[in-house]
Structure formats: C-alpha cells, structure tokens
mmCIF file of C-alpha atoms in Angstrom:
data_model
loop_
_atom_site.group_PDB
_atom_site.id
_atom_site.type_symbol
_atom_site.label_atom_id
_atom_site.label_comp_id
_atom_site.label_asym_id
_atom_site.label_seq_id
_atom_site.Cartn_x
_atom_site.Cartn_y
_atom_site.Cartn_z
ATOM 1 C CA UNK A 236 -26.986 -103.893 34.993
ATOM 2 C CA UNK A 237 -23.809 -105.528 33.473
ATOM 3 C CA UNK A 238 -22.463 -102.671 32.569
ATOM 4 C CA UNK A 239 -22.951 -101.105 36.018
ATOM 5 C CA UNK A 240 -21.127 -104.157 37.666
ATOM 6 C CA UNK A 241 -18.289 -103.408 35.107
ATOM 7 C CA UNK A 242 -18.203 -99.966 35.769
ATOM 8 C CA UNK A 243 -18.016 -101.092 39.664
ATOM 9 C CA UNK A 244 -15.154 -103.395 39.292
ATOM 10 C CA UNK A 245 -13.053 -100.571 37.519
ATOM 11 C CA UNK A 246 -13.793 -98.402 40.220
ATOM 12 C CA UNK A 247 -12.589 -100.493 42.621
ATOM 13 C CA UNK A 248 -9.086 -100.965 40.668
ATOM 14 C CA UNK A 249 -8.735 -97.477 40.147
ATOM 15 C CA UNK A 250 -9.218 -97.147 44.242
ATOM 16 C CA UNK A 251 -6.417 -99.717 44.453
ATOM 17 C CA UNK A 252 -3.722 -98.006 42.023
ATOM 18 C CA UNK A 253 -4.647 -94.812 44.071
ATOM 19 C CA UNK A 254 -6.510 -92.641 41.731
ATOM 20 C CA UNK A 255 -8.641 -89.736 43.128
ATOM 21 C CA UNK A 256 -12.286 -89.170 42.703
ATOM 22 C CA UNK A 257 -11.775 -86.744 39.805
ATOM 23 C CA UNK A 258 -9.248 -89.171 38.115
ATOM 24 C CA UNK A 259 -11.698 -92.062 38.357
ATOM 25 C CA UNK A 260 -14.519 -90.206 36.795
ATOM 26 C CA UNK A 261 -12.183 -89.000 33.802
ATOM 27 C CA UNK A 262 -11.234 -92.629 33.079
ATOM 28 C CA UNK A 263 -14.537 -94.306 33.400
ATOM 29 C CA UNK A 264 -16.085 -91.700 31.307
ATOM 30 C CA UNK A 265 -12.837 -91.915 28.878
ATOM 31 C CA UNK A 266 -13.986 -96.313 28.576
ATOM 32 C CA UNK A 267 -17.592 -96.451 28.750
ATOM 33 C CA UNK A 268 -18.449 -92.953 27.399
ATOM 34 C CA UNK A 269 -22.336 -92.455 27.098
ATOM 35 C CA UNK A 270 -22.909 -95.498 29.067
ATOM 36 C CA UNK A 271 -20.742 -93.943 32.187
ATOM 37 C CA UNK A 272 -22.055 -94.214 35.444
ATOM 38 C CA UNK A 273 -22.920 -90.377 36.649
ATOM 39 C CA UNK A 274 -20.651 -88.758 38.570
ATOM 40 C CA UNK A 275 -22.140 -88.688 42.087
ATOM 41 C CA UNK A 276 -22.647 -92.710 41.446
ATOM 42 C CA UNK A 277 -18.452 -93.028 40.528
ATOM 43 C CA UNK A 278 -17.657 -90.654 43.698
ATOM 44 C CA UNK A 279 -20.184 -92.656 45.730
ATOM 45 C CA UNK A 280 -18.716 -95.985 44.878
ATOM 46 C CA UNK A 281 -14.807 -94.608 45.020
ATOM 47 C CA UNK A 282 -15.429 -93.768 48.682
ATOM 48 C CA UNK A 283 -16.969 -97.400 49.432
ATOM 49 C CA UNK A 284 -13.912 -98.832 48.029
ATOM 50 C CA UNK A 285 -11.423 -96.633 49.688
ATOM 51 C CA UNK A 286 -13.297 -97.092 53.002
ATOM 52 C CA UNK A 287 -12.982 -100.754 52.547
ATOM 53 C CA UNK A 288 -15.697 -102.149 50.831
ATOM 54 C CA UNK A 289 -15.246 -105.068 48.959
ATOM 55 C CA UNK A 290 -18.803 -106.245 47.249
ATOM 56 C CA UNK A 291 -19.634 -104.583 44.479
ATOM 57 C CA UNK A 292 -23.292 -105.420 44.536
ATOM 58 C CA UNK A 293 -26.057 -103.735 46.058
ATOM 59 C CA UNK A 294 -27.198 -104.426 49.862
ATOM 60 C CA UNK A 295 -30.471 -106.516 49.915
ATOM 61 C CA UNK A 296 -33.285 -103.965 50.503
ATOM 62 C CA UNK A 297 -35.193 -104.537 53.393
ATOM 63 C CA UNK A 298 -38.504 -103.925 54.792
ATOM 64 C CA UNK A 299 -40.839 -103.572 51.439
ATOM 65 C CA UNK A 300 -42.622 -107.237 51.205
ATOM 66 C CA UNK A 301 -43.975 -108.153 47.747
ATOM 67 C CA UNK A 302 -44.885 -105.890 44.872
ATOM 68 C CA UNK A 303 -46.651 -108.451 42.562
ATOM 69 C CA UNK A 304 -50.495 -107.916 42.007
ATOM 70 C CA UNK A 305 -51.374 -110.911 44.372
ATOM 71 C CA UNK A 306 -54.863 -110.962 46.068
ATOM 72 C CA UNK A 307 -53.650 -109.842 49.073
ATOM 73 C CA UNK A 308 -52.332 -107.008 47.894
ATOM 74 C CA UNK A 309 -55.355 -106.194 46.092
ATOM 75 C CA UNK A 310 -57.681 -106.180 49.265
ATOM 76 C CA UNK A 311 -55.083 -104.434 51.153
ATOM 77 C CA UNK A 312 -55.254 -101.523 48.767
ATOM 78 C CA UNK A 313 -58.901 -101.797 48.500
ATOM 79 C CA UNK A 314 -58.952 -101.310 52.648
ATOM 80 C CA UNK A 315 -57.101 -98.760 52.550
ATOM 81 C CA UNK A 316 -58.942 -96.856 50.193
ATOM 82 C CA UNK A 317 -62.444 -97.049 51.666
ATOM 83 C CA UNK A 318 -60.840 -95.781 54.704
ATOM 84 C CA UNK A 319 -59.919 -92.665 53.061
ATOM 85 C CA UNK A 320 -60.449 -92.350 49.064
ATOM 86 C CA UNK A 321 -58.407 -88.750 48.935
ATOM 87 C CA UNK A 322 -55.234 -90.528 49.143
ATOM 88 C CA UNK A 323 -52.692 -90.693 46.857
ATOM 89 C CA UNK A 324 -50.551 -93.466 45.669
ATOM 90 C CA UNK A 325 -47.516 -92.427 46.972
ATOM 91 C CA UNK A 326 -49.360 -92.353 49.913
ATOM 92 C CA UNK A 327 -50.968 -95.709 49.420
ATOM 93 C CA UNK A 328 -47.581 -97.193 48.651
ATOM 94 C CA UNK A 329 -45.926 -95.644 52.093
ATOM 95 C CA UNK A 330 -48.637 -97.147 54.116
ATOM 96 C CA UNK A 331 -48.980 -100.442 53.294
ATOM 97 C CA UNK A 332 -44.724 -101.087 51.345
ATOM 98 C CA UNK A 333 -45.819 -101.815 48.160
ATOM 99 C CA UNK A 334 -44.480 -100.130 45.152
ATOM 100 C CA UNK A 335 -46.034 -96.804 43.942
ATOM 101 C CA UNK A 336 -46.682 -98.369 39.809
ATOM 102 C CA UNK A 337 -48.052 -101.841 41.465
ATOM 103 C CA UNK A 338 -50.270 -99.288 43.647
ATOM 104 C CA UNK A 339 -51.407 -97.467 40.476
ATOM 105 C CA UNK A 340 -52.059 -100.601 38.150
ATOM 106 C CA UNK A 341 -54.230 -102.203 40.959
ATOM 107 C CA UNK A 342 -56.318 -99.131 41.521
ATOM 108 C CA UNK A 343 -56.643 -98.478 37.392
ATOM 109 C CA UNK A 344 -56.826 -102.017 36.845
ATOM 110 C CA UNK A 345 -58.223 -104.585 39.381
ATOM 111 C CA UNK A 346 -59.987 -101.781 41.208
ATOM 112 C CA UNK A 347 -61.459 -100.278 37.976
ATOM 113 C CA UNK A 348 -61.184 -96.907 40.027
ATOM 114 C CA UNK A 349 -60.111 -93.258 39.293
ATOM 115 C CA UNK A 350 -59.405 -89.939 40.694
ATOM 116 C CA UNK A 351 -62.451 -87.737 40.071
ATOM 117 C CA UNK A 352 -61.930 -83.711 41.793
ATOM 118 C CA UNK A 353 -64.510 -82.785 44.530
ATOM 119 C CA UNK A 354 -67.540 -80.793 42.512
ATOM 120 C CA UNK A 355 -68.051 -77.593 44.009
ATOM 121 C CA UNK A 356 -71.716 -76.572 44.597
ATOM 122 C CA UNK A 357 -73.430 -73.746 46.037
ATOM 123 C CA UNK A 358 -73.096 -74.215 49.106
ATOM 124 C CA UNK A 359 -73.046 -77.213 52.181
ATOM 125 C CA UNK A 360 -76.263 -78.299 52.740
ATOM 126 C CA UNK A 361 -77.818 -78.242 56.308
ATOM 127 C CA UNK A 362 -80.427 -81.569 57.106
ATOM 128 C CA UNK A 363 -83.173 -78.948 57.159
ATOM 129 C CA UNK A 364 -82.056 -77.581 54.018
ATOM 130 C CA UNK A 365 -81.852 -81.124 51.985
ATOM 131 C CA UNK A 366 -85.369 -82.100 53.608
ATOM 132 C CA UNK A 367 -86.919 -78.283 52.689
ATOM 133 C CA UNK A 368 -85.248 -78.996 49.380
ATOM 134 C CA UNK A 369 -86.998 -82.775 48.806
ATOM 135 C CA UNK A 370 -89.757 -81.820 50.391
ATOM 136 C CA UNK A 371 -90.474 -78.870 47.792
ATOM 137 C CA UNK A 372 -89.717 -81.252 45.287
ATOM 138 C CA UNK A 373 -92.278 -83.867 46.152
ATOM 139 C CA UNK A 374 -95.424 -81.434 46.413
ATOM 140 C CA UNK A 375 -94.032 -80.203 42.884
ATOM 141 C CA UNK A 376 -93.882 -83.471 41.419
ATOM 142 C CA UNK A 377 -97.475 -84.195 43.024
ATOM 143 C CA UNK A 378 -98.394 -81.765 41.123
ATOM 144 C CA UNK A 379 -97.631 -82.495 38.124
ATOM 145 C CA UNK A 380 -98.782 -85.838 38.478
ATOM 146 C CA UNK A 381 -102.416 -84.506 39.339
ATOM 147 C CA UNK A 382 -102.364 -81.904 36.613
ATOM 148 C CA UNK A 383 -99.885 -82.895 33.768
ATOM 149 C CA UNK A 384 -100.466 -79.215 32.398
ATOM 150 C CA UNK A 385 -99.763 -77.628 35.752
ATOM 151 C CA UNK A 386 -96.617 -76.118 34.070
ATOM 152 C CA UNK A 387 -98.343 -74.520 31.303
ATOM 153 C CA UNK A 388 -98.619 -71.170 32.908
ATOM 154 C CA UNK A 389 -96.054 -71.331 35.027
ATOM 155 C CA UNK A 390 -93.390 -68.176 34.244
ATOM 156 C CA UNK A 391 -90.300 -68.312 35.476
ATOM 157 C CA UNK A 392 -87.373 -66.034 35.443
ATOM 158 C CA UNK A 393 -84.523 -64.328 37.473
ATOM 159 C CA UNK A 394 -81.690 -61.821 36.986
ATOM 160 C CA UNK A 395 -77.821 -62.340 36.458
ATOM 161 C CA UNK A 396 -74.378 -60.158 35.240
ATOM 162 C CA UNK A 397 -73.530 -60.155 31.723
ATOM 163 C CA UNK A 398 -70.251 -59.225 31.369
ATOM 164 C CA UNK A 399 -68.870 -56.944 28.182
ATOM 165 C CA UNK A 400 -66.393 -59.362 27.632
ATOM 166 C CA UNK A 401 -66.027 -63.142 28.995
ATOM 167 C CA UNK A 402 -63.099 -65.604 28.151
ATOM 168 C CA UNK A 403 -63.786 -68.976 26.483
ATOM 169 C CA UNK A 404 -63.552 -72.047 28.427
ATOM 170 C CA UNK A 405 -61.023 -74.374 28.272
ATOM 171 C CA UNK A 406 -63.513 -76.438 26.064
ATOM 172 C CA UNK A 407 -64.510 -73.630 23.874
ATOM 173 C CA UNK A 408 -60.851 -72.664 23.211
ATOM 174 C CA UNK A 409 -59.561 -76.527 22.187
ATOM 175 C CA UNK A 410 -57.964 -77.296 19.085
ATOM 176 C CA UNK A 411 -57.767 -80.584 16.945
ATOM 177 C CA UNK A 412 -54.062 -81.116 16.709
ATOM 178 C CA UNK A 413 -51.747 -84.308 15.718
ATOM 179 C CA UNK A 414 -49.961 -86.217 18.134
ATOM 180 C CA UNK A 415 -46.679 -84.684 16.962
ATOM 181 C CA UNK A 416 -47.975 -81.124 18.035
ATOM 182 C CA UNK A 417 -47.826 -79.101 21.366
ATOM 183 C CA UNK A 418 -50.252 -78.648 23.772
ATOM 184 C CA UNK A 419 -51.556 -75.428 23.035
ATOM 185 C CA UNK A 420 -51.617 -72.567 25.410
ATOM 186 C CA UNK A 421 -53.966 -70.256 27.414
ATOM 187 C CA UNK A 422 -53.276 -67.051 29.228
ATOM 188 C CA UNK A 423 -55.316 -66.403 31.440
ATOM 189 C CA UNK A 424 -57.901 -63.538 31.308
ATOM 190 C CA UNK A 425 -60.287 -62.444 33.770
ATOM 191 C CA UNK A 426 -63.972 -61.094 32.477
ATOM 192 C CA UNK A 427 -64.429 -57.611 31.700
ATOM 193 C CA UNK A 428 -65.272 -55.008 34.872
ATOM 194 C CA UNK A 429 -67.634 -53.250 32.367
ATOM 195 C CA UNK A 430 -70.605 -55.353 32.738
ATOM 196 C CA UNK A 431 -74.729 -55.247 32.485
ATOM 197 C CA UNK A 432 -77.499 -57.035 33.949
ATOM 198 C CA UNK A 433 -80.168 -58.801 32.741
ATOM 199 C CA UNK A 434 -83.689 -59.646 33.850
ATOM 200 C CA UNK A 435 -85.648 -61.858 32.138
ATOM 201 C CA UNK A 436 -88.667 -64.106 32.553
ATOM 202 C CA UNK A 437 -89.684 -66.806 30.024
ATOM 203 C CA UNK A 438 -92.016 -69.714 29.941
ATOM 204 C CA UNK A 439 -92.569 -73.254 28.621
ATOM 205 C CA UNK A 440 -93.051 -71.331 24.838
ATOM 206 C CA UNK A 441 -90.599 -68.438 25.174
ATOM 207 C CA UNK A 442 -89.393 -65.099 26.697
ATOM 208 C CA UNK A 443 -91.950 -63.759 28.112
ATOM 209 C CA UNK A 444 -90.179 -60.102 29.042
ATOM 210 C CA UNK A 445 -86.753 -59.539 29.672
ATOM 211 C CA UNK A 446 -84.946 -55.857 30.527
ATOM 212 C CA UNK A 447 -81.650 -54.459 31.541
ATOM 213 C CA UNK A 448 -81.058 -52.431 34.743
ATOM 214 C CA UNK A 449 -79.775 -49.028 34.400
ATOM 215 C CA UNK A 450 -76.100 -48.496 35.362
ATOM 216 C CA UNK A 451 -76.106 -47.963 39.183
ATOM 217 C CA UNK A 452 -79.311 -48.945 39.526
ATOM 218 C CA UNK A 453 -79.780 -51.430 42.730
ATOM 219 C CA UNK A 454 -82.404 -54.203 42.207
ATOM 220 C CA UNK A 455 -83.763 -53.659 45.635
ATOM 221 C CA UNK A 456 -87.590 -54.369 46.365
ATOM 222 C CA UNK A 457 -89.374 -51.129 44.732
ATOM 223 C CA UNK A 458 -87.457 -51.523 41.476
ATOM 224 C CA UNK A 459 -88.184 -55.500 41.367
ATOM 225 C CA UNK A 460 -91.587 -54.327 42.116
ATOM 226 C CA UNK A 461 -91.906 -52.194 39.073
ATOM 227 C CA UNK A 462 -90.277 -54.895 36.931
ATOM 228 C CA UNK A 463 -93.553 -56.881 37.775
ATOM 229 C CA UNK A 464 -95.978 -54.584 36.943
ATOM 230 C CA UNK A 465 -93.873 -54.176 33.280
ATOM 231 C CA UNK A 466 -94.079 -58.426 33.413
ATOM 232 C CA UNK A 467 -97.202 -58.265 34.180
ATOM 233 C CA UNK A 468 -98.807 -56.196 31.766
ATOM 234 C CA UNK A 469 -96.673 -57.921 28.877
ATOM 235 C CA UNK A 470 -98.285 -61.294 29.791
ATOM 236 C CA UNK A 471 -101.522 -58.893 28.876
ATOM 237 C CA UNK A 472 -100.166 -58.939 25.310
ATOM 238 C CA UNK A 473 -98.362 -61.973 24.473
ATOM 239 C CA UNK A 474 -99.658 -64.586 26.927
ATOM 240 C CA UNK A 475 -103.379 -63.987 26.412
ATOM 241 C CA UNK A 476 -104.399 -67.234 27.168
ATOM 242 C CA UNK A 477 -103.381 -67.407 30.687
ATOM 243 C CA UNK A 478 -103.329 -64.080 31.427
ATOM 244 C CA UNK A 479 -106.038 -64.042 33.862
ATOM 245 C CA UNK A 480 -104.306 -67.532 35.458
ATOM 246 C CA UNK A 481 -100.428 -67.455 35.496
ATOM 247 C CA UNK A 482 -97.869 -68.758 38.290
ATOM 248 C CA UNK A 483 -94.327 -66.906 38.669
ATOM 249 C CA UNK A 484 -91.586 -68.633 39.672
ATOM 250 C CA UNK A 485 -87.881 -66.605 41.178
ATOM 251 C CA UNK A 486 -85.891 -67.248 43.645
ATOM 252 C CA UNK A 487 -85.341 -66.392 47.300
ATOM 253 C CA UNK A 488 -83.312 -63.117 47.152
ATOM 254 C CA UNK A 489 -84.828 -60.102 49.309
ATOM 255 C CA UNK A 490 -86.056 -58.042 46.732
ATOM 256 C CA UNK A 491 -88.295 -61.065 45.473
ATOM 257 C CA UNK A 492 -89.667 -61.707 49.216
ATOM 258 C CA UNK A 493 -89.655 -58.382 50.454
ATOM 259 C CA UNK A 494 -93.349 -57.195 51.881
ATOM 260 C CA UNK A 495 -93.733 -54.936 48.907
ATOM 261 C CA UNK A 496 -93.532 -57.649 46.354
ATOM 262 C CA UNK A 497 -95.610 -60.273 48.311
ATOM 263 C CA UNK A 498 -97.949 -57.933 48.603
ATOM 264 C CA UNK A 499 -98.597 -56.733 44.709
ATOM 265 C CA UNK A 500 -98.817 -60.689 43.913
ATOM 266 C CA UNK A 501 -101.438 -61.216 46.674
ATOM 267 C CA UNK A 502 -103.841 -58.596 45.200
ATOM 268 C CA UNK A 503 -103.219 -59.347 41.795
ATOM 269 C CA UNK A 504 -103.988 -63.062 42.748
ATOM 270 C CA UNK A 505 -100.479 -64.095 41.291
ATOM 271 C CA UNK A 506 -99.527 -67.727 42.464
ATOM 272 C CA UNK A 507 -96.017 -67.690 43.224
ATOM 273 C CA UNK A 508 -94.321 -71.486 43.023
ATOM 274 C CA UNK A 509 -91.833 -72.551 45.649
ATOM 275 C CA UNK A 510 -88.314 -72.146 45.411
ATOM 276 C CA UNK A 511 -85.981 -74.218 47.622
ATOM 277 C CA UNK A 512 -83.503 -71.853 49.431
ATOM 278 C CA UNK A 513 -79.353 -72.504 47.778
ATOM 279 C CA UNK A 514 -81.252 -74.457 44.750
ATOM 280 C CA UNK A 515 -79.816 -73.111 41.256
ATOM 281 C CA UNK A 516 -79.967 -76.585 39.924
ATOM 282 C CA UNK A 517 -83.809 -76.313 40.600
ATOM 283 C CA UNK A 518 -84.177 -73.166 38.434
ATOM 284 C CA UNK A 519 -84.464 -72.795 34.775
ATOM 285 C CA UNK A 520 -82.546 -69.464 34.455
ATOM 286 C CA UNK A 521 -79.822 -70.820 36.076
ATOM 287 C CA UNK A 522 -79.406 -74.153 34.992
ATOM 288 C CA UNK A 523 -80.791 -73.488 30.957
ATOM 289 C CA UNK A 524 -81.295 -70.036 29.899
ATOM 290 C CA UNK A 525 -77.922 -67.702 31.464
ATOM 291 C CA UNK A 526 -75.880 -70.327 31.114
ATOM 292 C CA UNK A 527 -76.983 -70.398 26.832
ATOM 293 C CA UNK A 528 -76.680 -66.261 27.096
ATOM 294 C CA UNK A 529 -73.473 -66.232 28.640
ATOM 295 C CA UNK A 530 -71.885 -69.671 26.497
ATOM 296 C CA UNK A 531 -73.121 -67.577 23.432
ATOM 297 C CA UNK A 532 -71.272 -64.485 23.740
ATOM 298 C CA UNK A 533 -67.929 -65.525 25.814
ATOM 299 C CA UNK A 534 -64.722 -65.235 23.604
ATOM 300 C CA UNK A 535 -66.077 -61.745 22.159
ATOM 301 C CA UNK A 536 -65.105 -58.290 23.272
ATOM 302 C CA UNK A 537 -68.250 -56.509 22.722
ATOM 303 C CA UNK A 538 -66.908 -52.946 23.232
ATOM 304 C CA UNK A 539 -69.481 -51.379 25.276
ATOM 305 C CA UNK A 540 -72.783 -52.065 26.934
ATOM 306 C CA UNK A 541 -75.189 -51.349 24.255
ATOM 307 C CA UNK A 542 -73.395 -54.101 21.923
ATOM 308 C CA UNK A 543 -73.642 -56.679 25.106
ATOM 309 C CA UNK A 544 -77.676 -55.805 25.578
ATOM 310 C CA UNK A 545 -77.843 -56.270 21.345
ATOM 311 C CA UNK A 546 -75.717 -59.409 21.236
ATOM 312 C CA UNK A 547 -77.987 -60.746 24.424
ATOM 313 C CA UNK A 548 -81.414 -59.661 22.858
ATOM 314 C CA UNK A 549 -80.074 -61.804 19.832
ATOM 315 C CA UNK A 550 -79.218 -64.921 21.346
ATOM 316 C CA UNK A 551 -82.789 -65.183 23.327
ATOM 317 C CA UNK A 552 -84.438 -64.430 19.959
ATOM 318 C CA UNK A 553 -82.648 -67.052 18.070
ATOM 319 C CA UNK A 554 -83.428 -70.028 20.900
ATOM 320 C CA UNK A 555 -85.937 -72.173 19.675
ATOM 321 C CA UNK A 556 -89.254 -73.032 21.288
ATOM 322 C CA UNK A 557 -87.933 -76.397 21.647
ATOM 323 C CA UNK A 558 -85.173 -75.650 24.021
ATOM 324 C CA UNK A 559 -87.661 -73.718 26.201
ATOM 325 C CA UNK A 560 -90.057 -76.515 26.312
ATOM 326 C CA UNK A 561 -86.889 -78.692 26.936
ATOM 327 C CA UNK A 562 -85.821 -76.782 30.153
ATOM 328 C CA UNK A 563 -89.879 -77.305 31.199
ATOM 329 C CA UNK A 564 -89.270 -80.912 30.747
ATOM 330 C CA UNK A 565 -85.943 -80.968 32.642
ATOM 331 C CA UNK A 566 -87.282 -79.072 35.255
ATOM 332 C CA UNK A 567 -89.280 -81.842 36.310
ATOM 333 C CA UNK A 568 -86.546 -84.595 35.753
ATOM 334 C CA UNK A 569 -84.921 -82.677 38.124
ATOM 335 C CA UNK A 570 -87.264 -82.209 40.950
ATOM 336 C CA UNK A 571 -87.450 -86.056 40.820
ATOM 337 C CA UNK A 572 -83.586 -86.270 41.259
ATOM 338 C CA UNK A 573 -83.515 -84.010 43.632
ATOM 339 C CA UNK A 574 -86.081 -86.158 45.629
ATOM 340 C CA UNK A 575 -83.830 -89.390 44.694
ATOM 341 C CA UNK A 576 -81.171 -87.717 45.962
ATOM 342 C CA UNK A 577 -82.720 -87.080 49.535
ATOM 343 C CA UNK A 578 -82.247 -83.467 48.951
ATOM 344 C CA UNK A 579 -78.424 -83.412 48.004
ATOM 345 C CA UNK A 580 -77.233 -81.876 45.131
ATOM 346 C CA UNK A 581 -77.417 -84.145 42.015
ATOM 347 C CA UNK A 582 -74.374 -84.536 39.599
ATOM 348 C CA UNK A 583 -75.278 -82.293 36.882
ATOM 349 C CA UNK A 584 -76.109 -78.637 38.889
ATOM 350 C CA UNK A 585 -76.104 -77.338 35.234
ATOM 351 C CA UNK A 586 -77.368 -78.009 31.417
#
C-alpha cells in the first residue's frame, strides 16, 4: 500500500509540471518498474489530479457493514440459506453486504455446509406414486418377515441395450498423478450406435436364462411371450427344486403386462411379484446385474455384435454366487428404505 501512496504522490507532481497521461506512465514505470501501478490505475489517478483532486487516498467505502465472522453474521447467513439453499455466495454476499470469502468461510466453516448437485432420478414422483411405491414395499417386507425364505424362488429379470462400445467414466479413466502434474484430459465420446440387447433373468443363486434379441427384432408382447416359455422350460432343467413353485419378478413395460403374457402366467400358475411403477432402484437388474455387465465391458471397442454377446456371456459367468445372493439381500434393504423414505427415492438409486 506504501508503494501505491508513493506512486500517487508522483502522479500528482507529474500533473503539476504538466506531463501527459502517456508521459506519466513512462516515468512511473521508468522509477518503480515491476512494482508500477498499471496503466489504467496511472491514467485514472492523472485525471483526478488534473481535475483537481488533492487527496491521494481512497474515498471511505460506504454501505457494506462488517465482514468479521461475528454471530450475527453467522445467523444472518444461516437465514438466508434456509430460505433458499441454491444460492450462491456471490449471491449471499449481495443480499445481506458482507464480503463474498467471509460468506464462504462461514458456510464451510461455522455452517459445516457444502454444495452438493441436485441427483437426477427417474422421474418426479406423484403422491399416488410414492404411496403405490411404499405401499408395495410394506406387503413385500411383510412378507419376508412371515416367510424368511419367501425369496428363494423368486426369479427376477428384465432387458436393457448393450452397446458395442461404451466410454469409461470419469472414475474408470482416473490416474494417480503428483501434485506437480496436470490434470489429465478427456474427450468426449459418445457410445457406439451398433448396439445389442440383452434379456436375462437370474435368481438368488444365479442366471437363470438370459438371450439376445435378433437385430430388428421389437420386444413387443408375443416375442416376450415366447421368451417365457424358453424361461420357463430352463427353470425345468436347472431350477429343479422349485420348478413346480417359482415367482417372476419384471417390470411394468407393456410387453410384460400385455393380456397375452398375463394370461400364459395365469395358466401356468406363475406368481408374478409386484413391481412399483418408475422404481429401478427397486429392481435387481437395474440396480446390480446391468449396471456389473455394462461397468465390465465400457472402455473396450468390441468390434461387432457377436464379440459384445461373448464378452457379456463372460462377465455373467464369472459373477459369483455371492454377489447374486448379495443383490437378494439388498433387495430387501431397499424395500425397507424405500418405506423409510415415504416412497421417495432413496440416495443410492444404484449399486
């Protein structure tokens, strides 16, 4: 600051011995050389002085009050923030004339708070919809609790794109670098348009059956329909033991509800268990099994479709038991959060 005031004073004599803007910069830059005031700062302070200014301090600011981390200042942040937590601190700072790093030590430190991005989920939840969802939720868990094998021969399964080549995540892709390195970087990619999909259906031990659906074949209600009848008969041959008493859990979609469908599991006596409607966080193939498929094979180009349905077929062969048995067991940690939750979706939609 001393040197500014110098600076000032020189200024001011140069204004008096009738220097020009230009000439006052050259000499001041010529005396003080890296510390020199910049150049809009010299012209700003040459005009004050030629237009008669004699101070060479600054004007008292007005208007701001105190920017100390007092109490006060604390709750009036804290108001202001559970009136509306999207603000920002410059915003915080404008409303109530405090300044913007006072504003962000309060918040980080007195407030022990942080800025956490909205979590995008499936979709806004209607009151009927939360309530349908709790309410599913509860009967499940009643269930359970009456019959702590109720899950035993329950299958469960669903359909989803696998695409022939997916990039890594931003996770996936990190590197372990010094502090004296640069960030690394990450073009972006989009997934491959050459892409297959898979059905499969697995239980508490396993994959039950799984298939892919021809190329420009739509999963409409006569092909799921045949895809249950495959299921179906391969429960014949590797689930023996409740083969004559097995539940199937999917989802909602049409070709899953359509009359054809409801009808085939109503005269084969197939129990279907209840799905809530906008619910991936409720099912297994969406919150355990894709999610491992997909995570396994992102980061590879796999050249065409054939190598995507091998690389797939290896990835549900080489999951243990155990993490099947651990999805079964999430499942029902996540009925009960659901129910906890009144219905809303929970923090983690996914494994």
């Amino acid at each position: 600051m001393q040197r500014t005031i110098e600076q000032r004073y020189a200024i001011k004599f140069c204004v008096g011995l009738g220097h020009s803007g230009t000439e006052t910069l050259g000499l001041i830059r010529e005396v003080f050389k890296d510390e020199s005031m910049s150049q809009t700062a010299v012209f700003k302070w040459h005009k004050l002085f030629k237009d008669g200014r004699e101070s060479v301090d600054d004007e008292p600011r007005a208007g701001r009050p105190s920017t100390s981390r007092t109490d006060d200042n604390v709750q009036r942040v804290r108001e202001v923030l559970n009136s509306d937590s999207r603000l920002s601190v410059r915003m915080i700072a404008d409303r109530i004339g405090i300044d913007k790093m006072t504003v962000h030590t309060i918040i980080t430190e007195n407030l022990a708070m942080r800025k956490i991005c909205a979590k995008l989920v499936p979709k806004a939840l209607s009151y009927d919809q939360k309530q349908s969802r709790a309410s599913a939720c509860e009967d499940l868990l009643q269930r359970v609790e009456e019959d702590p094998d109720f899950l035993d021969n329950v299958i469960t399964g669903g359909e989803s794109w696998i695409s022939e080549y997916d990039p890594e995540t931003k996770r996936q892709s990190s590197e372990s670098l010094t502090a004296a390195s640069s960030r690394p970087k990450k073009a972006r990619i989009n997934k491959s348009r050459v892409k297959a999909m898979l059905i499969v259906f697995f239980d508490s031990k396993g994959v039950v059956h799984y298939e892919f659906v021809p190329e420009e074949q739509a999963v409409n209600g006569a092909f799921y329909l045949e895809v249950l009848k495959r299921l179906k008969g391969k429960v014949s041959r590797v689930r023996q033991s409740i083969a004559g008493n097995w539940k199937l859990h999917h989802d909602n979609t049409p070709s899953h509800t359509c009359s054809k469908v409801t009808d085939y599991l109503t005269k084969n006596a197939i129990a279907t268990i209840p799905q809530p409607l906008y619910s991936p966080d409720l099912a297994p193939a969406c919150y355990f099994l894709f999610p491992k498929v997909k995570s396994s094979l992102k980061g590879h180009h796999h050249g065409t479709l054939s190598a995507v349905e091998e690389a797939c077929m290896r990835t549900l062969k080489d999951l243990p038991e155990s993490a099947y048995h651990g999805a079964y067991e999430s499942w029902k940690s996540r009925w009960k959060k659901c129910v906890d939750a009144q219905g809303m979706y929970f923090d983690e939609l996914y494994l």
